[in-house]
Coordinates of C-alpha atoms and ligand atoms in Angstrom, one line a residue:
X1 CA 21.5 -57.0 -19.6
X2 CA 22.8 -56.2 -23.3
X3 CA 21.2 -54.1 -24.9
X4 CA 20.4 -53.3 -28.9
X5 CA 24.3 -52.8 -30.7
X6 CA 24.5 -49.7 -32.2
X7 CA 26.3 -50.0 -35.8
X8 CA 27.0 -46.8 -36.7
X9 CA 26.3 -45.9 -40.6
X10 CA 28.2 -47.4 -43.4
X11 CA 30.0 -49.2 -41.1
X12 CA 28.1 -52.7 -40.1
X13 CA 31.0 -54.4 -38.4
X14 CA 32.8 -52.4 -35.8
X15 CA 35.9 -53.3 -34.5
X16 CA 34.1 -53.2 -31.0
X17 CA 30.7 -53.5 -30.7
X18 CA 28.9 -50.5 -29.0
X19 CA 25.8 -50.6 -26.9
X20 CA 23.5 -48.3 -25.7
X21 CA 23.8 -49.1 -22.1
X22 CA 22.7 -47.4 -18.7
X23 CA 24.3 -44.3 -18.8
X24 CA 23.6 -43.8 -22.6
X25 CA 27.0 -45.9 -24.7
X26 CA 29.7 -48.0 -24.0
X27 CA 31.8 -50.7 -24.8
X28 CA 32.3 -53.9 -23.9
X29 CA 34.4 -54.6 -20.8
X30 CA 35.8 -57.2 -19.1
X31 CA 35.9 -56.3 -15.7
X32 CA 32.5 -54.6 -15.2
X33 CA 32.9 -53.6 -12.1
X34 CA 36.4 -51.3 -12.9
X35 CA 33.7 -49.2 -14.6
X36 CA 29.8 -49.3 -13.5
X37 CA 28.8 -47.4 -17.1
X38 CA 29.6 -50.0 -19.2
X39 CA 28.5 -53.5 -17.7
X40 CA 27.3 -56.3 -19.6
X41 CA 26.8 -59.2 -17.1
X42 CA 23.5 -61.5 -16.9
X43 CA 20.4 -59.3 -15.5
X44 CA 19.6 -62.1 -12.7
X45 CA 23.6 -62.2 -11.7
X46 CA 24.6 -58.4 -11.7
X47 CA 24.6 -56.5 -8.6
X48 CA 24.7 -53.4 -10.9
X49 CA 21.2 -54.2 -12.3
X50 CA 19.3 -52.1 -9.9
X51 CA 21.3 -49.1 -11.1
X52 CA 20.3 -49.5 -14.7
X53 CA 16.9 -49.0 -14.0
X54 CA 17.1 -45.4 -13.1
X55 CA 16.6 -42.5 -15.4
X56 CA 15.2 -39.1 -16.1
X57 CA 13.7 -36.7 -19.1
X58 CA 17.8 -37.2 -20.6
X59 CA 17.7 -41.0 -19.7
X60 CA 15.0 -41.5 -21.2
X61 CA 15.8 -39.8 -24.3
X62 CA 19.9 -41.3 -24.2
X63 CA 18.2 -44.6 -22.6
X64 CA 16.4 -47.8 -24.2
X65 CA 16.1 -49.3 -20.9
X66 CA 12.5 -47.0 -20.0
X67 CA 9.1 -48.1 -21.4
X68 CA 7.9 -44.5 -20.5
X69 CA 7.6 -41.4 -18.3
X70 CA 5.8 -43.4 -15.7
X71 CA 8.1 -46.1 -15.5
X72 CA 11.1 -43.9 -15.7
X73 CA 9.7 -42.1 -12.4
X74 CA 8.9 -45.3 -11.0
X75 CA 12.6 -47.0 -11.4
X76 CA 14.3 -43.8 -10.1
X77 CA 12.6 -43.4 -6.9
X78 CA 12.8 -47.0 -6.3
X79 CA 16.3 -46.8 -6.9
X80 CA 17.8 -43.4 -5.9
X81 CA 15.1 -42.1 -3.9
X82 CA 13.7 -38.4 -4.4
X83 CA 17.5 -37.4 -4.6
X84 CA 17.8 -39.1 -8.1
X85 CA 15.2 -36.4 -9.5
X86 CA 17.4 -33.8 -8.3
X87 CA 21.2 -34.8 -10.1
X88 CA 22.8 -32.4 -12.2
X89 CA 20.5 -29.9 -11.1
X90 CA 22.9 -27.2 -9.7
X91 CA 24.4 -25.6 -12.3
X92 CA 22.0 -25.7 -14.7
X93 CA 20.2 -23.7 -12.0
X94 CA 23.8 -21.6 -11.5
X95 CA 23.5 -20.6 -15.1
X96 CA 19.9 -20.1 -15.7
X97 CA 20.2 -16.4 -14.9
X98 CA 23.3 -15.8 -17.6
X99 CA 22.0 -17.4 -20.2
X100 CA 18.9 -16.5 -20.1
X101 CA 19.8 -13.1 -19.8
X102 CA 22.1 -13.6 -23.5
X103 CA 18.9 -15.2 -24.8
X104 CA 17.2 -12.2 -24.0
X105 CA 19.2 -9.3 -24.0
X106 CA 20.5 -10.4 -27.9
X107 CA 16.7 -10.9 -28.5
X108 CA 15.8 -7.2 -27.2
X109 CA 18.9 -5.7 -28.8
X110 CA 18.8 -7.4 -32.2
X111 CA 15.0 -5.9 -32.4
X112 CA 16.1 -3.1 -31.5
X113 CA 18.6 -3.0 -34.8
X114 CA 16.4 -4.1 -37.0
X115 CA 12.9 -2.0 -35.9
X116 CA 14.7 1.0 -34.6
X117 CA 12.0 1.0 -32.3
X118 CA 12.8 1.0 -28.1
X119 CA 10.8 -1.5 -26.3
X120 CA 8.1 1.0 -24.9
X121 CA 7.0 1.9 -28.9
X122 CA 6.6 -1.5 -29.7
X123 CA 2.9 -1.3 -28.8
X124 CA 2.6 1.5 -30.6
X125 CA 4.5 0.6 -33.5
X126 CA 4.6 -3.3 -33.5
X127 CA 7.3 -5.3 -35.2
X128 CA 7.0 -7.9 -37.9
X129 CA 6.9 -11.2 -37.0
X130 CA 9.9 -11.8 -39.6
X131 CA 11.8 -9.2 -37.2
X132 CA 10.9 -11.1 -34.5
X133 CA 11.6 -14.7 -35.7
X134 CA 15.1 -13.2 -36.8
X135 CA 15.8 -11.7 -33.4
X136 CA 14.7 -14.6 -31.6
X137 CA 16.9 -17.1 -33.8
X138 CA 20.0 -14.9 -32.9
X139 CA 19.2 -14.5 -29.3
X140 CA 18.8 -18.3 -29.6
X141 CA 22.5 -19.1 -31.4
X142 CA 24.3 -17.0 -28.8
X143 CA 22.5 -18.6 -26.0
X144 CA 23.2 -22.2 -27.3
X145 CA 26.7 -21.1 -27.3
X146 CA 26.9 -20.1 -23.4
X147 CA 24.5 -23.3 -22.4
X148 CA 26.8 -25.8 -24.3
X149 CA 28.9 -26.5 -21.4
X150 CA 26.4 -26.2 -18.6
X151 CA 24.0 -28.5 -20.3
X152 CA 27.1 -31.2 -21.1
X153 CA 27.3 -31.3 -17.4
X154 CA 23.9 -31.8 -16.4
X155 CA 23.3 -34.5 -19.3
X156 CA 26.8 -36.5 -18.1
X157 CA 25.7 -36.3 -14.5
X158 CA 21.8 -37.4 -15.0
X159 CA 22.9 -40.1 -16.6
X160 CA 24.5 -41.7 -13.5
X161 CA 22.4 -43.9 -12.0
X162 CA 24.3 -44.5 -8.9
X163 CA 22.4 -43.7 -5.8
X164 CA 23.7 -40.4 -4.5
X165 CA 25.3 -40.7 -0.8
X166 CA 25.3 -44.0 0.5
X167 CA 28.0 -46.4 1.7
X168 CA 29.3 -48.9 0.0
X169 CA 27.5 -48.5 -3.3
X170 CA 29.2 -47.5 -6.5
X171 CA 31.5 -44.6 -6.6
X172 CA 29.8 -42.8 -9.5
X173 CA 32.4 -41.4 -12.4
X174 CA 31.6 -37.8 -12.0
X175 CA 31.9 -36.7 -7.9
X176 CA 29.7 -33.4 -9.5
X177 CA 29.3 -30.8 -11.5
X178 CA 33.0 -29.3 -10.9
X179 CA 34.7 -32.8 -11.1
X180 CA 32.3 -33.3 -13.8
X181 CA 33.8 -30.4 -15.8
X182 CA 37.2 -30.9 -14.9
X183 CA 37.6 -34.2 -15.7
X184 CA 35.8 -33.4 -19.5
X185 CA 38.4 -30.7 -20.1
X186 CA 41.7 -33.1 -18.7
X187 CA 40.4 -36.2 -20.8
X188 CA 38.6 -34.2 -23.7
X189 CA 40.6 -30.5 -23.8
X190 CA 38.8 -27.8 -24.0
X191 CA 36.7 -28.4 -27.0
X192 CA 35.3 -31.9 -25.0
X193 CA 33.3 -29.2 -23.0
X194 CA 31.4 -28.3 -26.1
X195 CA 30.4 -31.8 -27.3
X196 CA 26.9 -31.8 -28.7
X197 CA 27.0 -27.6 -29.1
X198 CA 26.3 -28.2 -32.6
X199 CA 23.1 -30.0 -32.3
X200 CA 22.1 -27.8 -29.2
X201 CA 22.7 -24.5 -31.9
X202 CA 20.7 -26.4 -34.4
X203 CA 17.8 -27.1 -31.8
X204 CA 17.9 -23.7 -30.2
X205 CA 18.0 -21.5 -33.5
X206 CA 14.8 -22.2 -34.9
X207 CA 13.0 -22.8 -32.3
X208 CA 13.9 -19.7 -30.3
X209 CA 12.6 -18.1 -33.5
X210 CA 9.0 -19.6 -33.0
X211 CA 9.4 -19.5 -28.6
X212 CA 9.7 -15.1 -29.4
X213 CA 6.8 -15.4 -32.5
X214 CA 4.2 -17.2 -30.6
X215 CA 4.4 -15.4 -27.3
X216 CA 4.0 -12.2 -29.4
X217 CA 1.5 -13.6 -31.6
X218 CA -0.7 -15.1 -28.6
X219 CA 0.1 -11.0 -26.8
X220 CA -1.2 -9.2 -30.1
X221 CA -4.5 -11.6 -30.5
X222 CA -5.8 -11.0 -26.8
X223 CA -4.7 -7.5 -26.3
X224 CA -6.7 -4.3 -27.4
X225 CA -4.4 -2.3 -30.3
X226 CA -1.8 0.1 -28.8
X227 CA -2.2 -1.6 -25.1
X228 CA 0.8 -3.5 -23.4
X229 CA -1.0 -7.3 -22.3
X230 CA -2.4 -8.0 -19.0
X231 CA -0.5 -10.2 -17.0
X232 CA -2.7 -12.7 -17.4
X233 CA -2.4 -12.7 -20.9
X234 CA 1.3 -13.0 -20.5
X235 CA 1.5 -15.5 -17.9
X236 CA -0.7 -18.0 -20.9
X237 CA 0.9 -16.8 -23.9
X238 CA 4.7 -17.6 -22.1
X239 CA 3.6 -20.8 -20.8
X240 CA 2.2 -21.4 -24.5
X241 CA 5.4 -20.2 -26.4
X242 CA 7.1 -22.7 -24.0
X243 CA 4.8 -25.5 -25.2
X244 CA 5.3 -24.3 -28.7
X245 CA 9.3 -24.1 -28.8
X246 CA 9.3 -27.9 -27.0
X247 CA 7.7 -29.4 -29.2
X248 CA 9.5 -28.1 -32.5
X249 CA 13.3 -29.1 -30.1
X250 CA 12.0 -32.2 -28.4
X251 CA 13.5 -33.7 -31.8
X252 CA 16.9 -32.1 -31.6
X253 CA 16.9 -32.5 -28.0
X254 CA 17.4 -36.1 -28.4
X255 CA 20.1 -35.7 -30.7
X256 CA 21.8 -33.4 -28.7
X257 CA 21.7 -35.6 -25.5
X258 CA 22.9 -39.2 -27.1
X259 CA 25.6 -36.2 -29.0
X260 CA 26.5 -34.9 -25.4
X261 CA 26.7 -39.1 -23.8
X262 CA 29.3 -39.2 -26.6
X263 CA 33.1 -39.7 -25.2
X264 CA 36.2 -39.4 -26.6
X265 CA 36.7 -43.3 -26.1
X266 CA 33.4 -44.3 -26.9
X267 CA 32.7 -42.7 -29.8
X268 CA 29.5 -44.1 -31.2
X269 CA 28.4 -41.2 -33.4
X270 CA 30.1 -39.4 -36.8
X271 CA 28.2 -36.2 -36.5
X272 CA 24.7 -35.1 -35.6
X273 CA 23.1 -36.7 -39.0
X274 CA 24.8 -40.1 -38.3
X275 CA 23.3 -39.7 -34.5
X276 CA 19.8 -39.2 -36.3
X277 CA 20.3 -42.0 -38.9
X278 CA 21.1 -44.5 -36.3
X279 CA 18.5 -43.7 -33.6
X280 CA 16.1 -43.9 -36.2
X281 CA 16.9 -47.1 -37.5
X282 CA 17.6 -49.2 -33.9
X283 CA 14.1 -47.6 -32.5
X284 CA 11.9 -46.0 -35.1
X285 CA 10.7 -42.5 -36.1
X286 CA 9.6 -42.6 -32.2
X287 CA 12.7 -41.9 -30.9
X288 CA 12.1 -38.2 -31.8
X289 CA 9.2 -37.7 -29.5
X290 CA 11.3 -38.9 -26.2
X291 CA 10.1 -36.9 -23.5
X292 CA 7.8 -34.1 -25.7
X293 CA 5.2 -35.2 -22.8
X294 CA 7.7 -34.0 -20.0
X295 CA 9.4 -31.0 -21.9
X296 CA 6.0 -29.7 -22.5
X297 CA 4.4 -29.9 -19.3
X298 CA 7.7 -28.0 -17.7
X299 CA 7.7 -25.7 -20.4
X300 CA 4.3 -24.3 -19.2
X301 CA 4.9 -22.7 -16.1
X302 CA 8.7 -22.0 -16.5
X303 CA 7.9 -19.8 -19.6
X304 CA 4.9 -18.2 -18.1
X305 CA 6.9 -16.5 -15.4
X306 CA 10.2 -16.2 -17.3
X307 CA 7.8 -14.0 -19.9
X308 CA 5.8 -12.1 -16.2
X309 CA 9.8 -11.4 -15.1
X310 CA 10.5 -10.2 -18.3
X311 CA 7.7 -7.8 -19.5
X312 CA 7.6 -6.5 -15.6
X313 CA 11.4 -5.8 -15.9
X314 CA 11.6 -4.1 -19.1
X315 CA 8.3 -1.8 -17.7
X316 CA 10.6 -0.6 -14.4
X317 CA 13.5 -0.1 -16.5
X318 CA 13.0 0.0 -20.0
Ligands
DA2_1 C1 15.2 -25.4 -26.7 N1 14.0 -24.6 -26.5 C2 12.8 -24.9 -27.2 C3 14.0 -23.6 -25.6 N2 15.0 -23.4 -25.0 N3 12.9 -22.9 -25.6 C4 12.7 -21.7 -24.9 C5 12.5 -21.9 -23.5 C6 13.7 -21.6 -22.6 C7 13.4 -21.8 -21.2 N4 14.7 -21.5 -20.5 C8 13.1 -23.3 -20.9 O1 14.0 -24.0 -20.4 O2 12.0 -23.7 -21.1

């Protein structure tokens, strides 16, 4: 099952050709079986084929293999059961608390700079929305910056398709999340645990900017003048700000996912504009909108009660 060559920019003829493959890249080998992410037999003869066919929101963004959400769903519960929905999920869980508490303690603290105004006379005294997209772009740079290496694992460990715990199939190259991140930092040094932390500042930036400007935006339009919003009104203008921030990444996110399947042997990619350039040109302008069905619809509820957390907190203790 080979799939499209990627020929990275200005250079048409690689030494090696690179393919985009089940777990994202790879080269060619010759014993496919010495390593199950880069296997390039005949569909009908491969007892690996099965595996390629599993995926989720990163596989189908890293992955050419899906023809959409549906069939990406389909393939992994055929393939690796309910389990498969659930790899790489521990520490991005592990680290949800930290960084979102960086995203928004820098966001509360870089308002408070710039308004001089507490959190309990922002109602009162309501900051612009220029404060607010700055404040939100800063909280979203330092919180790219502690998610880097916490989103590198989840991304390398989706992207296994091996069904998780059963005899006699594939050992899978990562065990998890730990031998995940040690083996990046012995193959790749430290800096291997931040690949694709440019592209996940560049997404994360702006976007942070509009996730903090629409949720205040939505607050100010449905709540009477001087009056902190109803909880209602929070839960929809979260879930909305979600939505909102999503759709502006979705983009970026791709980028930063086919960055983060990058290795230090299989280096497809010269940089996140070279990542662009190429995706673009093997699978069209589409590639961009990968999963913007998915991110949205989990954006919704996750960002409602993030937002309900946070206005409740900062009410008992602000
Ligand atoms: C990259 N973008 C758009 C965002 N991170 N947006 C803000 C939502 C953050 C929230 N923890 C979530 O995962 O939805």
């Amino acid at each position: 099952m080979i799939k499209t060559p990627i020929f990275p920019l200005g250079r048409r003829k690689p030494r090696q050709a690179v393919f985009l493959t089940h777990t994202g890249v790879g080269e060619v080998v010759n014993n496919p079986g010495e390593n199950s992410q880069a296997c390039f037999c005949k569909p009908r003869q491969c007892r690996w084929r099965s595996l390629w066919l599993a995926g989720s929101l990163v596989r189908l963004q890293t992955q050419t293999t899906y023809r959409g959400i549906v069939d990406c769903m389909v393939k992994i519960y055929r393939h690796e059961s309910l389990l498969g929905f659930f790899k790489g999920m521990s520490f991005p869980i592990a680290s949800i608390a930290v960084v979102n508490s960086v995203l928004f303690g820098v966001y509360s603290n870089t308002l408070l700079v710039l308004t001089a105004t507490s959190h309990q006379e922002r109602r009162a005294q309501p900051p612009s929305y220029t404060h607010i997209f700055l404040a939100g772009c800063t909280g979203g740079f330092l919180q790219a910056y502690c998610l880097a290496p916490f989103d590198l694992i989840k991304v390398r460990l989706q992207n296994q398709t091996e069904p998780m715990a059963q005899p006699g199939s594939p050992q899978p190259q990562y065990r998890g999340p730990v031998h995940c991140a040690a083996s990046i930092f012995r193959e790749e040094g430290y800096r291997g645990l931040f690949r694709g932390a440019w592209a996940l500042m560049l997404r994360d930036t702006p976007t942070m900017g509009i996730y903090f400007i629409t949720y205040e935006g939505l607050c100010r339009q449905y709540t009477p003048e001087g009056q902190n919003p109803s909880s209602a009104t929070v839960l929809v203008a979260g879930g909305f700000a979600g939505i909102a921030s999503w759709v502006a990444a979705t983009p970026l996110d791709v980028i930063k996912s086919r960055m983060q399947m990058d290795g230090l042997r299989r280096r497809v990619y010269q940089g996140v504009l070279d990542c662009m350039v190429s995706s673009v040109r093997q699978e069209g302008l589409g590639v961009f909108f990968r999963g913007v069905t998915i991110n949205s619809a989990r954006a919704f509820p996750v960002n409602a009660v993030t937002f309900l957390s946070y206005e409740y907190l900062l009410r008992w203790w602000g």
